[in-house]
Amino acid sequence: MNTKTKSLFGYILPALGGSFVTYLYNVVDGIFVGQGVGPAALGAVNIGVPFITFVVAVAAMFPMGGATIVAIRMGRADKNGANHAFMTAFSLTILISIILMTTGMAFSRQIVDLSGAKKLSEEMRKMSAEYLFYYSAFSIPMLMSTCLSVFVRNDGSPMLSFVGMCTGAASNIFLDWLFIFPLHMGVTGAAVASGLGQILSVLVLLSHFILKKGDLRIRPFKIDVSLIIKICRRGVPEAVTQLATPVTALCYNLMLASLVGDIGISTFSVLSFIFSLANAILSDVAQGLQPLWGHCCGKGNTRDMGWYFYCGLLINSILSVLIYGVLFFFDRAVIRIFSSSADLVQAASAALPLFSLSFIPMALNLIYTAFLFSTKRTEAANIVAISRGIVIKALAIFCIPVVFGSGSIWIAPFAAEIVTLALAVRLCRENGKKDQIFKK
């Protein structure tokens, strides 16, 4: 195995594991809530998903934007500049965490009503607000865990990043069981378990900086407005890419609440947990490649940059087909992990093969977007991310059921991803003509 291949898997595999277990938090919540509380509680958790994932998407702008700058500056051997970018992004993440924590706790009822809870039963509406309140209370460790894992990976310790995420996931699984089954804390227990798990994850990740294992340090720094703007600009594509989850959830919640009611929301709740896990696996490949692309960009090494790009496309293509195969052939078995309700199993298993078809083009879109913003092609990355995450996805979910009937709502994400893929390929070819990374 040559050096490039070792670097490829040395960064991708820990990133895959790290973000996979992070999203596993929400999936485990769904499993324990569905089996321990019931289908109504499962739908209640899903109503809070748009705001929760919106918070994660907004906050992702700072660590991913900062990490892009850190990787490029490290490629140029500018350690002081890299540390300045790290501390700026770190501080911005803390600030946004405090703002979003306050908002989520103070306006939990109003937020779930905006997500479609007004049209649902009072029981589901109340549980949803309760879940969002307690989940928001842990916004700081939730967002700092993601932030620190990104910078620990960029600072040469991808395995520690993975260990930190695993620590949080393992504790979350145990606490979910403890709070929901023996202690009967319901959706509140699920939210608190996730928060406590993230606190442990943060403590593990902080050891990288406390023990001074890499080049980055937590230390005083000067505020540089131009650097803040640069971090935000570089991080926008990743934030918008992650906005695909809350936009999808919000659009589906609004449409299903009107067309179907509680059972529609519960059905999408199961599908959204599966989507979040698949999205984690596929986006992890792109995030694992980000430091490698950044280092190559900083050194001006377009040959290796292109090699890593095509490896990313190949890996994600294989993973997405495997994921779809499992979901297609074992649809009912997968649904029963979340709930044994006959009605829910019937509805969700019928929707899953159509809904999960979108994972295949989505896998490629994630690589294209991450590559563009990691190599300073920010404008093209923004176009792809905004089109995919907000504009095209929302139009597809709202318009396709109107034209083809309510049953077609589950194919909408696939249609949106296909249109986005065509746009991404064209933009990448136009942006790669000078360095000949993308072939005509």
Short mmCIF file of C-alpha atoms in Angstrom, two decimals:
data_model
loop_
_atom_site.label_atom_id
_atom_site.label_comp_id
_atom_site.label_asym_id
_atom_site.label_seq_id
_atom_site.Cartn_x
_atom_site.Cartn_y
_atom_site.Cartn_z
CA MET A 1 0.00 0.00 0.00
CA ASN A 2 1.58 3.31 -1.11
CA THR A 3 1.71 6.55 0.89
CA LYS A 4 -1.30 8.15 -0.82
CA THR A 5 -3.48 5.11 -0.21
CA LYS A 6 -2.43 4.99 3.45
CA SER A 7 -3.29 8.68 3.84
CA LEU A 8 -6.61 8.13 2.07
CA PHE A 9 -7.80 5.40 4.42
CA GLY A 10 -5.98 6.89 7.42
CA TYR A 11 -8.27 9.93 7.20
CA ILE A 12 -11.45 8.46 5.70
CA LEU A 13 -11.93 5.50 8.06
CA PRO A 14 -11.72 7.47 11.35
CA ALA A 15 -13.92 10.20 9.84
CA LEU A 16 -16.43 7.55 8.77
CA GLY A 17 -16.51 6.11 12.24
CA GLY A 18 -16.55 9.47 14.02
CA SER A 19 -19.47 11.14 12.29
CA PHE A 20 -21.28 7.81 11.94
CA VAL A 21 -21.46 7.39 15.70
CA THR A 22 -22.40 11.07 16.07
CA TYR A 23 -25.49 10.54 13.93
CA LEU A 24 -26.01 7.25 15.73
CA TYR A 25 -27.05 9.38 18.72
CA ASN A 26 -30.26 10.41 16.93
CA VAL A 27 -30.87 6.93 15.53
CA VAL A 28 -30.49 5.31 18.96
CA ASP A 29 -32.88 7.92 20.36
CA GLY A 30 -35.35 6.89 17.67
CA ILE A 31 -34.99 3.17 18.40
CA PHE A 32 -35.39 3.51 22.17
CA VAL A 33 -38.19 6.08 21.90
CA GLY A 34 -40.07 4.02 19.31
CA GLN A 35 -39.77 0.77 21.25
CA GLY A 36 -39.98 2.19 24.77
CA VAL A 37 -42.51 5.04 24.45
CA GLY A 38 -44.44 4.45 21.20
CA PRO A 39 -45.08 5.67 17.63
CA ALA A 40 -46.51 9.01 18.82
CA ALA A 41 -43.27 9.76 20.69
CA LEU A 42 -41.28 8.77 17.60
CA GLY A 43 -43.20 11.36 15.58
CA ALA A 44 -42.73 13.91 18.36
CA VAL A 45 -38.95 13.56 18.20
CA ASN A 46 -39.07 14.03 14.42
CA ILE A 47 -40.97 17.32 14.75
CA GLY A 48 -37.96 18.74 16.57
CA VAL A 49 -35.51 17.51 13.91
CA PRO A 50 -35.72 20.57 11.59
CA PHE A 51 -34.58 22.97 14.32
CA ILE A 52 -31.98 20.60 15.78
CA THR A 53 -30.40 19.85 12.41
CA PHE A 54 -30.65 23.54 11.46
CA VAL A 55 -28.60 24.37 14.56
CA VAL A 56 -26.00 21.75 13.61
CA ALA A 57 -25.88 23.01 10.01
CA VAL A 58 -25.39 26.66 10.99
CA ALA A 59 -22.72 25.79 13.54
CA ALA A 60 -20.91 23.55 11.01
CA MET A 61 -20.01 26.66 9.02
CA PHE A 62 -17.34 27.68 11.53
CA PRO A 63 -15.36 24.45 12.12
CA MET A 64 -15.52 23.38 8.46
CA GLY A 65 -14.65 26.87 7.19
CA GLY A 66 -11.89 27.13 9.76
CA ALA A 67 -10.63 23.62 9.02
CA THR A 68 -10.33 24.42 5.32
CA ILE A 69 -8.14 27.42 6.13
CA VAL A 70 -6.15 25.46 8.75
CA ALA A 71 -5.40 22.64 6.29
CA ILE A 72 -4.26 25.03 3.55
CA ARG A 73 -2.07 27.04 5.94
CA MET A 74 -0.54 23.86 7.37
CA GLY A 75 0.21 22.80 3.80
CA ARG A 76 2.16 26.09 3.52
CA ALA A 77 3.88 25.44 6.91
CA ASP A 78 2.15 28.50 8.43
CA LYS A 79 1.48 27.10 11.94
CA ASN A 80 0.72 30.47 13.57
CA GLY A 81 -1.79 31.35 10.87
CA ALA A 82 -3.38 27.91 11.20
CA ASN A 83 -3.74 28.31 14.98
CA HIS A 84 -5.29 31.75 14.57
CA ALA A 85 -7.92 30.29 12.23
CA PHE A 86 -8.56 27.43 14.69
CA MET A 87 -9.11 29.73 17.69
CA THR A 88 -11.35 32.05 15.68
CA ALA A 89 -13.57 29.17 14.52
CA PHE A 90 -13.53 27.63 18.01
CA SER A 91 -14.75 30.89 19.59
CA LEU A 92 -17.42 31.45 16.95
CA THR A 93 -18.79 27.95 17.60
CA ILE A 94 -19.09 28.65 21.33
CA LEU A 95 -20.87 31.94 20.62
CA ILE A 96 -23.42 30.43 18.21
CA SER A 97 -23.97 27.53 20.64
CA ILE A 98 -25.02 29.92 23.40
CA ILE A 99 -27.37 31.81 21.08
CA LEU A 100 -29.03 28.66 19.77
CA MET A 101 -29.31 27.10 23.23
CA THR A 102 -31.16 30.16 24.51
CA THR A 103 -33.45 30.24 21.47
CA GLY A 104 -34.31 26.53 21.63
CA MET A 105 -35.14 26.58 25.33
CA ALA A 106 -37.07 29.85 25.32
CA PHE A 107 -39.19 29.16 22.23
CA SER A 108 -39.47 25.37 22.10
CA ARG A 109 -43.28 25.37 21.75
CA GLN A 110 -43.31 28.02 19.03
CA ILE A 111 -40.54 26.24 17.11
CA VAL A 112 -42.33 22.87 16.98
CA ASP A 113 -45.55 24.62 15.92
CA LEU A 114 -43.67 26.13 12.96
CA SER A 115 -42.51 22.60 12.07
CA GLY A 116 -46.08 21.37 11.69
CA ALA A 117 -47.04 20.38 15.25
CA LYS A 118 -50.17 22.59 15.21
CA LYS A 119 -51.92 20.13 12.89
CA LEU A 120 -51.06 17.08 15.03
CA SER A 121 -52.49 15.62 18.24
CA GLU A 122 -51.93 17.53 21.48
CA GLU A 123 -49.98 14.57 22.89
CA MET A 124 -47.44 14.62 20.05
CA ARG A 125 -47.23 18.40 20.15
CA LYS A 126 -46.48 18.46 23.89
CA MET A 127 -43.86 15.70 23.74
CA SER A 128 -42.13 17.40 20.80
CA ALA A 129 -41.76 20.70 22.68
CA GLU A 130 -40.48 18.84 25.74
CA TYR A 131 -37.87 16.94 23.72
CA LEU A 132 -36.66 20.11 21.98
CA PHE A 133 -36.36 22.03 25.28
CA TYR A 134 -34.05 19.50 26.91
CA TYR A 135 -32.09 18.78 23.74
CA SER A 136 -31.41 22.51 23.30
CA ALA A 137 -30.11 22.72 26.88
CA PHE A 138 -27.05 20.73 25.75
CA SER A 139 -26.33 22.80 22.63
CA ILE A 140 -22.84 23.81 23.76
CA PRO A 141 -21.42 20.26 24.20
CA MET A 142 -23.39 19.07 21.15
CA LEU A 143 -21.81 21.64 18.83
CA MET A 144 -18.39 21.71 20.48
CA SER A 145 -18.07 17.95 20.07
CA THR A 146 -18.45 18.31 16.30
CA CYS A 147 -16.14 21.34 16.18
CA LEU A 148 -13.33 19.72 18.18
CA SER A 149 -13.51 16.46 16.22
CA VAL A 150 -12.96 18.37 12.95
CA PHE A 151 -9.86 20.19 14.24
CA VAL A 152 -8.41 17.15 16.01
CA ARG A 153 -8.64 15.31 12.67
CA ASN A 154 -6.99 18.21 10.82
CA ASP A 155 -4.25 18.38 13.46
CA GLY A 156 -3.04 14.89 12.64
CA SER A 157 -5.08 12.80 15.12
CA PRO A 158 -7.97 11.30 13.14
CA MET A 159 -8.06 8.24 15.42
CA LEU A 160 -8.55 10.33 18.58
CA SER A 161 -11.41 12.10 16.82
CA PHE A 162 -12.97 8.69 16.24
CA VAL A 163 -12.41 7.60 19.85
CA GLY A 164 -14.05 10.78 21.14
CA MET A 165 -17.15 10.20 19.06
CA CYS A 166 -17.31 6.52 20.08
CA THR A 167 -17.10 7.44 23.76
CA GLY A 168 -20.09 9.74 23.39
CA ALA A 169 -22.08 7.17 21.40
CA ALA A 170 -21.46 4.30 23.83
CA SER A 171 -22.49 6.38 26.84
CA ASN A 172 -25.54 7.68 24.96
CA ILE A 173 -26.75 4.15 24.21
CA PHE A 174 -26.45 3.11 27.85
CA LEU A 175 -28.10 6.28 29.16
CA ASP A 176 -30.91 6.00 26.60
CA TRP A 177 -31.70 2.54 27.91
CA LEU A 178 -31.42 3.67 31.55
CA PHE A 179 -33.57 6.80 31.24
CA ILE A 180 -36.28 5.37 28.95
CA PHE A 181 -36.79 1.84 30.29
CA PRO A 182 -35.88 1.52 34.02
CA LEU A 183 -36.46 5.23 34.87
CA HIS A 184 -39.40 5.83 32.45
CA MET A 185 -38.30 9.38 31.57
CA GLY A 186 -39.76 9.22 28.02
CA VAL A 187 -38.58 11.70 25.40
CA THR A 188 -36.96 13.85 28.10
CA GLY A 189 -34.67 10.93 28.96
CA ALA A 190 -33.68 10.53 25.31
CA ALA A 191 -32.72 14.21 25.03
CA VAL A 192 -30.75 14.24 28.30
CA ALA A 193 -28.94 11.01 27.36
CA SER A 194 -27.74 12.56 24.09
CA GLY A 195 -26.50 15.66 25.89
CA LEU A 196 -24.56 13.78 28.57
CA GLY A 197 -22.97 11.58 25.90
CA GLN A 198 -21.70 14.66 24.06
CA ILE A 199 -20.16 16.06 27.24
CA LEU A 200 -18.03 12.93 27.57
CA SER A 201 -17.07 13.18 23.91
CA VAL A 202 -15.88 16.79 24.39
CA LEU A 203 -13.72 15.77 27.38
CA VAL A 204 -11.96 13.10 25.31
CA LEU A 205 -11.35 15.48 22.39
CA LEU A 206 -10.02 18.24 24.65
CA SER A 207 -7.22 15.88 25.74
CA HIS A 208 -5.61 16.45 22.31
CA PHE A 209 -5.09 20.13 23.11
CA ILE A 210 -4.43 19.76 26.84
CA LEU A 211 -1.68 17.19 26.21
CA LYS A 212 -0.36 19.24 23.24
CA LYS A 213 -0.40 16.31 20.82
CA GLY A 214 -0.45 18.40 17.64
CA ASP A 215 0.35 21.92 16.42
CA LEU A 216 -2.95 23.58 17.34
CA ARG A 217 -3.31 25.19 20.78
CA ILE A 218 -6.17 26.71 22.78
CA ARG A 219 -4.73 30.12 23.62
CA PRO A 220 -5.53 33.87 23.47
CA PHE A 221 -5.84 35.41 20.01
CA LYS A 222 -6.65 38.71 18.34
CA ILE A 223 -10.01 39.18 16.66
CA ASP A 224 -9.54 39.56 12.91
CA VAL A 225 -12.73 40.55 11.11
CA SER A 226 -11.32 39.63 7.70
CA LEU A 227 -10.49 36.13 8.99
CA ILE A 228 -14.00 35.73 10.41
CA ILE A 229 -15.46 36.67 7.02
CA LYS A 230 -13.11 34.21 5.29
CA ILE A 231 -14.09 31.38 7.68
CA CYS A 232 -17.79 32.07 7.13
CA ARG A 233 -17.37 32.25 3.36
CA ARG A 234 -15.43 28.99 3.21
CA GLY A 235 -17.85 27.29 5.60
CA VAL A 236 -21.10 28.30 3.87
CA PRO A 237 -21.09 25.36 1.39
CA GLU A 238 -20.78 22.80 4.21
CA ALA A 239 -23.46 24.57 6.27
CA VAL A 240 -25.84 24.67 3.31
CA THR A 241 -25.06 21.03 2.49
CA GLN A 242 -26.10 20.08 6.00
CA LEU A 243 -29.20 22.28 5.68
CA ALA A 244 -30.52 19.61 3.31
CA THR A 245 -31.56 17.60 6.38
CA PRO A 246 -33.66 20.27 8.15
CA VAL A 247 -35.10 21.54 4.87
CA THR A 248 -36.14 18.01 3.91
CA ALA A 249 -37.58 17.36 7.38
CA LEU A 250 -39.48 20.66 7.51
CA CYS A 251 -40.96 20.27 4.02
CA TYR A 252 -42.00 16.69 4.68
CA ASN A 253 -43.48 17.55 8.09
CA LEU A 254 -45.59 20.34 6.60
CA MET A 255 -46.78 18.26 3.63
CA LEU A 256 -47.44 15.06 5.57
CA ALA A 257 -49.22 16.84 8.43
CA SER A 258 -51.65 18.23 5.84
CA LEU A 259 -51.99 15.12 3.65
CA VAL A 260 -51.81 12.24 6.13
CA GLY A 261 -51.60 13.37 9.78
CA ASP A 262 -49.89 11.61 12.71
CA ILE A 263 -49.11 8.34 10.86
CA GLY A 264 -47.43 10.28 8.04
CA ILE A 265 -45.21 12.12 10.51
CA SER A 266 -44.33 8.87 12.30
CA THR A 267 -43.50 7.25 8.93
CA PHE A 268 -41.17 10.05 7.94
CA SER A 269 -39.64 9.97 11.43
CA VAL A 270 -38.36 6.44 10.77
CA LEU A 271 -37.16 7.38 7.27
CA SER A 272 -35.38 10.48 8.57
CA PHE A 273 -33.41 8.45 11.12
CA ILE A 274 -32.30 6.12 8.33
CA PHE A 275 -31.47 9.13 6.13
CA SER A 276 -29.38 10.77 8.86
CA LEU A 277 -27.29 7.62 9.28
CA ALA A 278 -26.81 7.13 5.52
CA ASN A 279 -25.97 10.83 5.12
CA ALA A 280 -23.41 10.51 7.92
CA ILE A 281 -21.65 7.59 6.24
CA LEU A 282 -21.53 9.28 2.83
CA SER A 283 -20.61 12.77 4.05
CA ASP A 284 -17.91 11.29 6.31
CA VAL A 285 -15.95 10.20 3.24
CA ALA A 286 -16.00 13.79 1.98
CA GLN A 287 -15.06 15.20 5.39
CA GLY A 288 -12.24 12.69 5.75
CA LEU A 289 -10.83 13.82 2.41
CA GLN A 290 -11.07 17.52 3.29
CA PRO A 291 -7.66 17.76 5.09
CA LEU A 292 -5.98 15.90 2.21
CA TRP A 293 -7.52 18.20 -0.41
CA GLY A 294 -6.55 21.22 1.69
CA HIS A 295 -2.93 20.12 2.07
CA CYS A 296 -2.66 19.43 -1.67
CA CYS A 297 -4.21 22.82 -2.46
CA GLY A 298 -1.77 24.59 -0.13
CA LYS A 299 1.17 22.86 -1.84
CA GLY A 300 -0.24 23.36 -5.35
CA ASN A 301 -0.26 19.59 -5.91
CA THR A 302 -3.19 19.25 -8.35
CA ARG A 303 -2.22 15.72 -9.39
CA ASP A 304 -2.77 14.21 -5.93
CA MET A 305 -5.77 16.47 -5.44
CA GLY A 306 -7.46 14.93 -8.47
CA TRP A 307 -6.51 11.41 -7.39
CA TYR A 308 -8.17 11.87 -4.01
CA PHE A 309 -11.23 13.35 -5.72
CA TYR A 310 -11.81 10.36 -7.99
CA CYS A 311 -11.17 7.97 -5.09
CA GLY A 312 -13.88 9.78 -3.15
CA LEU A 313 -16.37 9.37 -6.00
CA LEU A 314 -15.58 5.66 -6.28
CA ILE A 315 -15.82 4.97 -2.55
CA ASN A 316 -19.09 6.85 -2.14
CA SER A 317 -20.61 5.18 -5.20
CA ILE A 318 -19.89 1.74 -3.76
CA LEU A 319 -21.13 2.65 -0.27
CA SER A 320 -24.38 4.20 -1.54
CA VAL A 321 -25.24 1.13 -3.65
CA LEU A 322 -24.55 -1.16 -0.70
CA ILE A 323 -26.72 0.96 1.61
CA TYR A 324 -29.56 1.00 -0.89
CA GLY A 325 -29.30 -2.76 -1.38
CA VAL A 326 -29.63 -3.42 2.34
CA LEU A 327 -32.61 -1.08 2.67
CA PHE A 328 -34.32 -2.50 -0.43
CA PHE A 329 -34.06 -6.17 0.52
CA PHE A 330 -34.49 -5.78 4.29
CA ASP A 331 -36.96 -2.88 4.42
CA ARG A 332 -39.39 -4.40 6.94
CA ALA A 333 -36.62 -5.69 9.18
CA VAL A 334 -35.05 -2.22 9.28
CA ILE A 335 -38.39 -0.53 10.09
CA ARG A 336 -39.12 -3.00 12.92
CA ILE A 337 -35.92 -1.86 14.65
CA PHE A 338 -37.72 1.41 15.34
CA SER A 339 -41.28 0.21 15.90
CA SER A 340 -43.39 -2.96 15.92
CA SER A 341 -46.59 -1.08 15.08
CA ALA A 342 -48.19 -2.91 12.13
CA ASP A 343 -49.52 0.29 10.54
CA LEU A 344 -46.19 2.06 10.80
CA VAL A 345 -44.23 -0.93 9.46
CA GLN A 346 -46.59 -1.18 6.49
CA ALA A 347 -46.45 2.53 5.63
CA ALA A 348 -42.70 2.98 6.15
CA SER A 349 -41.65 -0.20 4.33
CA ALA A 350 -43.65 0.90 1.28
CA ALA A 351 -41.96 4.32 1.27
CA LEU A 352 -38.38 3.27 2.10
CA PRO A 353 -37.28 1.80 -1.30
CA LEU A 354 -38.37 4.98 -3.10
CA PHE A 355 -37.02 7.39 -0.49
CA SER A 356 -33.61 5.71 -0.15
CA LEU A 357 -33.02 5.71 -3.92
CA SER A 358 -31.85 9.31 -3.47
CA PHE A 359 -28.81 8.12 -1.50
CA ILE A 360 -26.98 7.11 -4.71
CA PRO A 361 -26.83 10.52 -6.45
CA MET A 362 -26.55 12.20 -3.02
CA ALA A 363 -23.29 10.32 -2.40
CA LEU A 364 -21.72 11.93 -5.47
CA ASN A 365 -23.12 15.40 -4.72
CA LEU A 366 -21.49 15.33 -1.28
CA ILE A 367 -18.07 14.63 -2.81
CA TYR A 368 -18.43 17.36 -5.44
CA THR A 369 -19.51 19.98 -2.89
CA ALA A 370 -16.83 19.13 -0.33
CA PHE A 371 -14.10 19.11 -2.97
CA LEU A 372 -15.10 22.51 -4.29
CA PHE A 373 -15.09 24.29 -0.94
CA SER A 374 -11.96 22.46 0.28
CA THR A 375 -9.98 23.75 -2.71
CA LYS A 376 -11.15 27.39 -2.62
CA ARG A 377 -13.75 27.01 -5.38
CA THR A 378 -16.24 28.59 -2.99
CA GLU A 379 -18.63 30.18 -5.47
CA ALA A 380 -19.26 26.93 -7.32
CA ALA A 381 -19.62 25.05 -4.03
CA ASN A 382 -22.22 27.57 -2.84
CA ILE A 383 -24.27 27.17 -6.03
CA VAL A 384 -24.32 23.38 -5.72
CA ALA A 385 -25.01 23.38 -1.98
CA ILE A 386 -27.81 25.97 -2.08
CA SER A 387 -29.46 24.36 -5.10
CA ARG A 388 -29.34 20.91 -3.55
CA GLY A 389 -30.01 21.71 0.08
CA ILE A 390 -32.69 24.37 -0.21
CA VAL A 391 -34.10 25.32 -3.60
CA ILE A 392 -34.37 22.10 -5.62
CA LYS A 393 -35.17 19.86 -2.63
CA ALA A 394 -38.01 22.10 -1.38
CA LEU A 395 -39.50 22.50 -4.87
CA ALA A 396 -39.46 18.74 -5.42
CA ILE A 397 -41.16 17.90 -2.12
CA PHE A 398 -43.88 20.53 -2.51
CA CYS A 399 -44.51 20.19 -6.27
CA ILE A 400 -44.17 16.50 -7.14
CA PRO A 401 -47.08 15.33 -4.89
CA VAL A 402 -49.29 18.06 -6.35
CA VAL A 403 -48.58 16.95 -9.93
CA PHE A 404 -48.33 13.16 -9.50
CA GLY A 405 -50.34 12.50 -6.33
CA SER A 406 -49.50 12.09 -2.64
CA GLY A 407 -47.86 8.67 -3.13
CA SER A 408 -45.09 10.24 -5.21
CA ILE A 409 -43.84 12.36 -2.30
CA TRP A 410 -41.22 9.72 -1.40
CA ILE A 411 -39.47 9.93 -4.80
CA ALA A 412 -38.99 13.72 -4.53
CA PRO A 413 -35.49 13.62 -2.93
CA PHE A 414 -34.21 11.37 -5.74
CA ALA A 415 -35.44 13.80 -8.39
CA ALA A 416 -33.80 16.71 -6.55
CA GLU A 417 -30.45 14.91 -6.19
CA ILE A 418 -30.36 13.95 -9.89
CA VAL A 419 -30.92 17.55 -10.99
CA THR A 420 -28.24 18.73 -8.55
CA LEU A 421 -25.76 16.12 -9.79
CA ALA A 422 -26.08 17.37 -13.36
CA LEU A 423 -25.42 20.92 -12.12
CA ALA A 424 -22.44 19.83 -9.98
CA VAL A 425 -20.74 17.96 -12.84
CA ARG A 426 -21.06 20.97 -15.14
CA LEU A 427 -19.73 23.45 -12.56
CA CYS A 428 -16.81 21.19 -11.63
CA ARG A 429 -15.74 20.85 -15.25
CA GLU A 430 -15.88 24.61 -15.75
CA ASN A 431 -13.87 25.25 -12.56
CA GLY A 432 -11.29 22.56 -13.22
CA LYS A 433 -10.21 23.46 -16.75
CA LYS A 434 -7.07 25.33 -15.66
CA ASP A 435 -5.59 22.56 -13.52
CA GLN A 436 -7.13 19.76 -15.66
CA ILE A 437 -8.51 17.89 -12.65
CA PHE A 438 -11.88 17.38 -14.32
CA LYS A 439 -11.89 15.81 -17.73
CA LYS A 440 -14.23 16.99 -20.46
#
